Amino acid sequence: MQLKKYYIGLMLAGVVITSCKKSDLFEQPLDAVSAATAFSTPDRIDKSATGMYAAMQNPNWTCGRHLIYCDLMGLDANPAPYFAQVGYFDKMSANDGIVSAAWTAAYNTIYVTNLFVKNFTAVQSMVPAVKASQYLGEASFIRAYNYFYMINFWGKPYLDPAGPTNNLGVPLVLTASTNAFDASSFIPRSTVKQVYDQIEKDLLDAEQKLPLNYPGDSYTTVSRATKSAARAMLMRLYLYEGQWAKAVTYADLVINSGLYKLNATPEVAFRNYTTQESIFSIAFSGSNNPGRNNALAAHYYPGIRNDITVSQSYLSLMDTTVDLRYKNLVLKSNNLFWSNKYISFPDWAPLIRYSEVLLVKAEALARQSISVVDPTALGLLNQVRARSKASVVIAATPQSLIDAILKERRIELAFEGQSYFDFQRNLLDLPAHTTVTAQPYGTNFRLWPIPLRDINIMPTLVQNQGY
């Protein structure tokens, strides 16, 4: 990829490392050191492993930007001029700077994980077997998470009528190349199925190798990958694939672990990042937050950049007189509505929360029940609603229950990078809103373009239709 030309010097020199203090995983500035130094002692190996999470803080991708991009393409957030054509679909072009930066950032993070595995494998006997397994599991999880978002921005849904074996996904880079300019580094796009299969393989590997939690350390349990984080991503993956029984199985593994529960009110998880509701988040601090142009709060909260307002479509989903997700997580300022989930630059990016697990299980159960309303699914839906003081749902048919669950996902997971993907995986048309024209499912611009600069450099890449 083009990213290799940007990062090859750093990557061949060594890996990014950070301090790994219990109180703040990413407190210290980043340094690039030689691989021989970075992997010379158990302590340095641990810091090199932490460097994979530093890569996840990339300001153009998993610092929270990938969540924003998904929100802007859905109905709950109004498109913002700062993000150019993201969310305007047919106005997007193949040389869009935001798309190109996201593509490069995602592959940079993947490359960091691949390079860690390459360097660590040669010296893994220096650390205890359990710790070595953890590090490799973390690398698998991080790579899988990045590919999950990439395939859903640049590839068609798994359940698209053409089939996952016929639709193109993204290039699968699974090793750290030592020669970025060799023709062997020009990797073509894999199919959607191949990408999903690799994500599943990585997540199953991570599930096997990662600890269930980091006992006595809620900070690390949320900010580093765990067995539950891998299971929750497998649950999400199987939901997108339509493998409902497997989605239920992995949701149950998280639920039955006894490690997680809903907070008393919905805003708590966004003020205290290490409660039992948070399964995995990208951690930030005052010294290494994404700043005025990249932090979640910078765009969602009024008074900073004033970029992303909440849509009337989203507000209409709730009973605004009782629902705490409106009362505690929506602000009105200057006659506009804003999300109150993120209020300061160091806010963590919430990648997986427990309420999603409950709603995934509910949906997967509901979709398996053809003729009657599944009582467990209905109970899970109302469990999430009850936490926010929302009214009880009474579903008359299996389809009405599914519709209610999808609506609840919009309410509960708004501004957390899920909205647009729910439209995609369900093959739904996107209605016209604000100045955005209607985008029926399957039209060209429902997918992001492969960056033009990479198309020009790499003849093996095939552009998405319409760009």
C-alpha atoms as one frame of an Amber mdcrd trajectory, in Angstrom:
protein
   0.000   0.000   0.000   0.972   3.642  -0.259   1.255   3.654   3.523   4.356
   1.488   3.263   6.166   4.286   1.481   5.262   6.633   4.313   6.097   4.306
   7.172   8.687   1.894   5.866  11.615   3.754   7.431  10.046   3.684  10.859
   8.857   0.130  10.578  12.174  -1.293   9.464  13.953   0.639  12.198  11.780
  -0.747  14.958   8.432  -0.459  16.654   6.607   2.205  18.556   6.825   1.754
  22.328   5.252   3.526  25.263   5.280   3.509  28.992   3.005   0.889  30.511
   2.242   2.355  33.915  -0.833   0.926  35.594  -2.367   4.369  36.031  -1.986
   5.386  32.401  -1.165   2.977  29.632  -0.173   5.721  27.197   1.257   8.490
  29.384   4.713   8.930  27.885   5.689  10.222  24.418   6.295   7.639  21.722
   9.815   6.648  20.667  11.086   4.641  17.743  13.877   2.236  18.676  15.654
  -0.553  16.869  13.995  -3.950  16.855  17.051  -5.438  18.575  16.567  -2.999
  21.456  12.775  -3.122  21.557  12.754  -6.904  21.914  15.875  -7.315  24.079
  14.251  -7.692  27.520  10.853  -8.805  28.857  10.092  -5.249  29.962  10.893
  -3.823  26.549   8.863  -6.534  24.870   5.903  -5.570  27.035   6.302  -1.933
  26.042   6.534  -2.956  22.393   3.268  -4.844  22.800   1.746  -1.703  24.266
   2.873   0.066  21.105   0.166  -1.772  19.191  -2.386   0.166  21.239  -0.517
   3.384  20.528  -1.046   2.583  16.849  -4.773   2.209  17.618  -4.747   5.847
  18.775  -4.142   6.913  15.169  -5.880  10.299  14.746  -7.284   9.398  11.331
  -8.792   6.061  12.282  -9.307   4.290  15.604  -8.854   7.309  17.844 -12.611
   7.460  17.238 -12.618   8.839  13.715 -13.838   5.507  12.323 -16.837   5.805
  14.648 -17.522   9.327  13.423 -17.384   8.274   9.770 -19.933   5.531  10.366
 -22.202   7.962  12.233 -22.035  10.592   9.501 -23.182   8.043   6.925 -26.221
   7.017   8.961 -29.308   8.978  10.006 -28.505   9.939  13.584 -25.835  12.591
  12.985 -26.021  15.413  10.463 -23.127  15.527   7.969 -20.505  18.112   8.900
 -18.495  20.387   6.554 -15.283  19.593   8.439 -15.454  16.038   7.107 -15.892
  17.169   3.513 -17.947  14.631   1.534 -18.221  11.892   4.171 -21.931  11.286
   4.578 -22.870  12.869   1.238 -22.350   9.637  -0.738 -22.631  10.640  -4.422
 -20.402  13.668  -3.791 -17.537  11.422  -2.707 -14.580  11.045  -5.070 -11.723
   8.577  -5.309  -9.183  11.212  -4.289 -11.011  12.175  -1.092  -8.388  13.108
   1.508 -10.276  11.766   4.513 -10.837   8.372   2.908  -7.200   8.163   1.851
  -5.986   9.084   5.348  -8.278   6.494   6.934  -7.082   3.770   4.553  -3.440
   4.579   5.261  -3.999   4.766   9.021  -5.809   1.433   9.130  -3.061  -0.341
   7.217  -0.424   1.321   9.363  -2.023  -0.157  12.476  -2.250  -3.561  10.796
   1.398  -3.272   9.797   2.436  -2.458  13.362   0.717  -5.616  14.612   2.275
  -7.718  11.860   5.703  -6.305  12.617   5.287  -6.962  16.331   4.442 -10.607
  15.625   7.395 -10.939  13.266   9.911  -9.538  15.767   8.387 -11.126  18.849
   8.135 -14.644  17.432  11.918 -14.882  17.275  12.330 -14.029  20.979   9.094
 -15.162  22.610  10.951 -17.673  24.822  12.207 -14.635  26.783   8.803 -14.212
  28.447   6.536 -16.718  30.247   4.324 -18.773  27.948   1.134 -17.185  29.296
   2.468 -13.703  28.612   3.665 -14.686  25.131   0.211 -16.059  24.364  -1.371
 -12.800  25.546   0.817 -10.648  23.296   0.074 -12.740  20.223  -3.617 -12.738
  21.082  -3.573  -8.956  21.359  -1.997  -8.677  17.910  -4.647 -10.968  16.420
  -7.457  -9.008  18.052  -6.198  -5.600  16.940  -5.685  -6.756  13.369  -9.160
  -8.313  13.274 -10.819  -5.197  14.664  -9.208  -3.007  12.018 -10.162  -5.340
   9.186 -13.741  -5.485  10.476 -14.184  -1.753  10.028 -12.267  -1.708   6.753
 -14.392  -4.419   5.156 -17.567  -2.596   6.147 -16.458   0.748   4.689 -14.846
  -0.540   1.494 -16.672  -3.824   0.878 -20.283  -4.879   0.399 -22.133  -6.563
   3.268 -21.616 -10.261   3.805 -25.320 -10.871   3.095 -25.388  -8.890  -0.155
 -27.341 -10.870  -2.789 -24.284 -11.279  -5.008 -22.655 -13.301  -2.250 -19.454
 -12.834  -0.222 -17.403 -15.012  -2.574 -18.179 -12.740  -5.532 -17.847  -9.306
  -3.940 -14.452  -7.725  -3.444 -13.259  -6.753   0.015  -9.893  -5.220   0.909
  -6.304  -6.462   0.515  -5.295  -8.824   3.324  -1.827  -7.868   4.560  -0.867
 -10.583   7.041   2.902 -10.261   7.256   5.377  -7.435   7.705   7.141  -7.095
   4.367  10.782  -6.023   4.336  10.576  -4.552   0.839   7.697  -2.170   0.260
   8.669  -1.550  -3.347   8.818  -5.147  -4.522   5.972  -6.292  -6.763   5.137
  -8.985  -4.203   4.028  -6.213  -1.865   1.257  -5.208  -4.292  -1.527  -7.302
  -2.827  -4.868  -7.463  -4.663  -8.240  -7.211  -2.977  -9.478 -10.372  -1.296
 -13.139 -11.312  -1.498 -15.545 -10.292   1.249 -15.663 -13.906   2.417 -11.888
 -14.177   2.579 -11.693 -11.048   4.711 -14.473 -12.227   7.035 -12.817 -15.638
   7.300  -9.513 -14.007   8.265 -11.231 -11.827  10.857 -12.872 -14.934  12.316
  -9.555 -16.789  12.332  -7.805 -13.923  14.124 -10.599 -13.517  16.675 -10.724
 -17.237  17.437  -6.966 -17.130  17.926  -7.337 -14.114  20.201 -10.119 -15.788
  22.189  -7.896 -18.781  22.832  -4.838 -16.773  23.852  -6.135 -13.738  25.722
  -6.880 -13.614  29.462 -10.485 -13.316  30.586  -9.529 -10.117  32.388  -6.597
  -8.505  34.173  -7.487  -9.191  37.837  -7.609  -6.142  40.063  -6.900  -3.769
  37.191 -10.061  -2.372  35.616  -8.022   0.133  33.588  -6.098  -2.573  31.760
  -9.138  -4.859  31.494 -10.894  -2.207  29.403  -7.929  -0.725  27.531  -6.233
  -3.984  26.501  -7.831  -6.851  24.622  -9.395  -9.653  26.642 -11.082 -12.950
  25.918 -14.440 -11.204  26.349 -13.485  -8.510  23.825 -12.617 -11.213  21.277
 -15.886 -13.023  21.998 -17.897  -9.824  21.635 -16.297  -9.148  18.255 -16.988
 -12.729  17.166 -20.592 -12.156  18.235 -20.725  -9.024  16.099 -19.051 -10.783
  13.164 -21.545 -13.661  13.217 -24.447 -11.202  13.437 -23.216  -9.525  10.252
 -22.852 -12.937   8.597 -26.366 -13.985   9.568 -25.061 -16.848  11.694 -27.624
 -16.241  14.411 -26.934 -19.298  16.580 -23.219 -18.544  16.734 -23.963 -14.908
  17.585 -26.066 -16.105  20.531 -23.354 -18.525  21.642 -20.695 -15.829  21.819
 -23.027 -13.307  23.413 -23.771 -15.877  26.102 -20.066 -16.424  26.753 -19.748
 -12.727  27.569 -22.982 -12.576  29.550 -22.267 -15.734  31.545 -18.708 -14.630
  32.409 -20.242 -12.554  35.220 -17.781  -9.754  34.513 -20.167  -7.280  32.914
 -23.388  -5.476  33.694 -25.273  -2.331  32.745 -24.596   0.770  34.784 -27.479
   2.330  36.678 -27.848   5.114  34.102 -26.594   5.385  30.500 -24.179   8.309
  30.904 -21.968   6.563  33.486 -19.939   4.603  30.909 -18.993   7.892  29.226
 -17.789   9.534  32.436 -16.090   6.567  34.089 -14.410   4.523  31.372 -13.618
   1.430  33.422 -17.014   0.331  34.708 -18.345  -3.176  34.132 -20.324  -1.921
  31.139 -17.198  -1.226  29.066 -15.672  -4.285  27.397 -13.016  -2.624  25.219
 -12.103   1.008  24.588  -9.210   3.021  23.212  -7.701   4.808  26.213  -6.502
   8.404  26.192  -5.091  10.816  28.759  -4.533  14.532  29.057  -1.076  14.157
  27.527  -1.907  12.030  24.513  -5.500  12.824  23.560  -6.330  13.345  19.874
  -6.760  17.098  20.368  -8.969  19.758  18.857  -9.219  18.262  15.387  -9.503
  14.549  16.138 -11.008  13.884  19.577 -14.590  12.641  19.700 -15.608  15.523
  21.961 -14.063  18.040  19.579 -16.683  17.177  16.987 -19.724  16.068  18.974
 -19.733  18.496  21.892 -20.800  22.157  21.465 -18.284  24.878  22.130 -15.198
  23.219  20.642 -15.415  22.715  16.870 -19.232  22.706  16.740 -19.193  20.143
  13.942 -21.647  17.270  14.348 -25.222  17.929  15.424 -27.806  15.326  16.359
 -30.503  14.770  13.734 -34.216  15.144  14.231 -34.493  11.587  12.944 -32.574
  10.393  15.983 -34.490  12.552  18.444 -37.784  11.214  17.094 -36.844   7.675
  18.129 -37.199   8.451  21.841 -39.803   9.582  24.306 -37.907  12.711  25.252
 -39.901  13.181  28.447 -38.569  10.031  30.136 -35.726   8.399  28.188 -32.428
   9.075  29.982 -30.526   8.753  26.723 -32.225  11.981  25.716 -32.242  13.640
  29.128 -28.632  12.775  30.043 -26.904  12.266  26.698 -28.354  14.973  24.437
 -27.692  18.695  24.827 -29.565  21.615  23.309 -27.486  24.691  22.553 -28.303
  27.590  20.217 -31.417  25.733  19.063 -29.316  22.788  17.914 -28.957  19.347
  19.478 -25.627  17.745  20.335 -24.419  14.453  21.744 -23.362  14.564  25.389
 -21.501  11.253  25.275 -18.123  12.919  24.763 -17.305  16.109  26.644 -13.499
  16.406  26.829 -10.436  15.694  24.700  -9.186  12.726  26.812 -12.503  10.860
  26.515 -11.925   7.223  25.643 -13.297   5.811  22.385 -15.876   3.131  23.328
 -15.443   0.257  20.892 -17.494  -2.465  22.629 -20.080  -1.998  25.403 -22.173
  -4.569  27.249 -25.490  -3.150  26.067 -24.499  -4.141  22.526 -24.041  -7.731
  23.690 -27.578  -7.814  25.072 -29.027  -6.330  21.882 -27.067  -8.675  19.602
 -28.337 -11.686  21.510 -31.856 -10.274  21.355 -31.685  -9.763  17.596 -30.087
 -13.130  16.884 -32.745 -14.916  18.939 -35.563 -12.929  17.334 -34.355 -13.781
  13.831 -34.423 -17.508  14.623 -38.042 -17.397  15.772 -40.242 -17.519  12.664
 -43.760 -17.797  14.016 -43.745 -16.522  17.608 -42.136 -13.682  19.541 -39.081
 -14.980  21.390 -39.627 -14.084  25.076 -35.922 -14.025  25.915 -35.215 -11.620
  23.060 -38.040  -9.376  24.177 -36.762  -9.471  27.742 -33.237  -8.484  26.697
 -34.586  -5.577  24.658 -36.630  -4.331  27.599 -33.673  -4.794  29.940 -31.724
  -2.239  27.921 -34.724   0.080  27.737 -35.485  -0.190  31.450 -32.008   1.070
  32.341 -32.850   4.302  30.526 -36.411   4.540  31.936 -37.857   3.980  28.469
 -41.278   2.385  28.096 -41.710  -1.362  27.808 -41.928  -2.751  24.276 -44.767
  -5.163  23.549 -44.132  -6.954  20.241 -47.001  -8.687  18.448 -44.962 -10.473
  15.765 -41.379 -11.681  15.283 -40.798  -8.976  12.655 -42.108  -6.216  14.902
 -39.686  -7.411  17.571 -36.776  -7.327  15.128 -37.786  -3.822  14.066 -37.915
  -2.730  17.714 -34.451  -4.167  18.382 -32.967  -2.382  15.360 -34.584   0.845
  16.537 -33.152   0.276  20.003 -29.681  -0.226  18.544 -29.984   3.198  16.917
 -30.950   4.788  20.209 -28.508   2.957  22.469 -25.428   2.797  20.228 -25.740
   6.199  18.555 -22.439   8.027  17.980 -20.472   4.822  18.607 -19.851   3.790
  15.009 -22.719   1.354  14.456 -25.555   3.263  12.760 -24.613   3.077   9.088
 -23.372  -0.480   9.277 -26.806  -1.530  10.540 -28.318  -0.058   7.377 -25.744
  -1.869   5.270 -25.917  -5.326   6.835 -29.722  -5.243   6.674 -29.637  -4.170
   2.998 -31.756  -1.118   3.809 -32.310   2.008   1.749 -31.063   5.215   3.309
 -33.757   7.915   3.017 -33.041  11.506   2.070 -32.147  13.685   5.047 -30.927
  17.272   5.483 -29.200  17.948   2.154 -28.335  14.277   1.532 -30.186  12.653
  -1.346 -31.805   9.234  -0.913 -29.322   6.379  -1.211 -31.076   3.116  -2.064
 -29.269  -0.042  -1.039 -26.829  -1.185  -3.687 -26.154   2.180  -5.315 -22.505
   2.796  -6.066 -21.713   5.321  -3.388 -22.808   3.212  -0.447 -19.174   2.017
  -0.412 -16.069   4.126   0.012 -13.647   4.368  -2.933 -10.261   2.710  -2.883
  -7.899   5.742  -2.694  -6.945   6.850  -6.174  -3.256   7.162  -5.315  -3.166
   3.433  -4.466  -5.068   2.530  -7.623  -2.464   4.452  -9.644   0.467   2.797
  -7.870  -0.857  -0.743  -7.650  -2.297  -2.234 -10.848  -3.667  -5.207  -8.897
  -6.239  -3.049  -7.064  -9.746  -2.891  -8.499 -11.785   0.256  -7.810 -15.277
   0.136  -6.358 -17.939   0.669  -8.977 -18.822   4.257  -9.811 -15.555   5.967
  -8.843
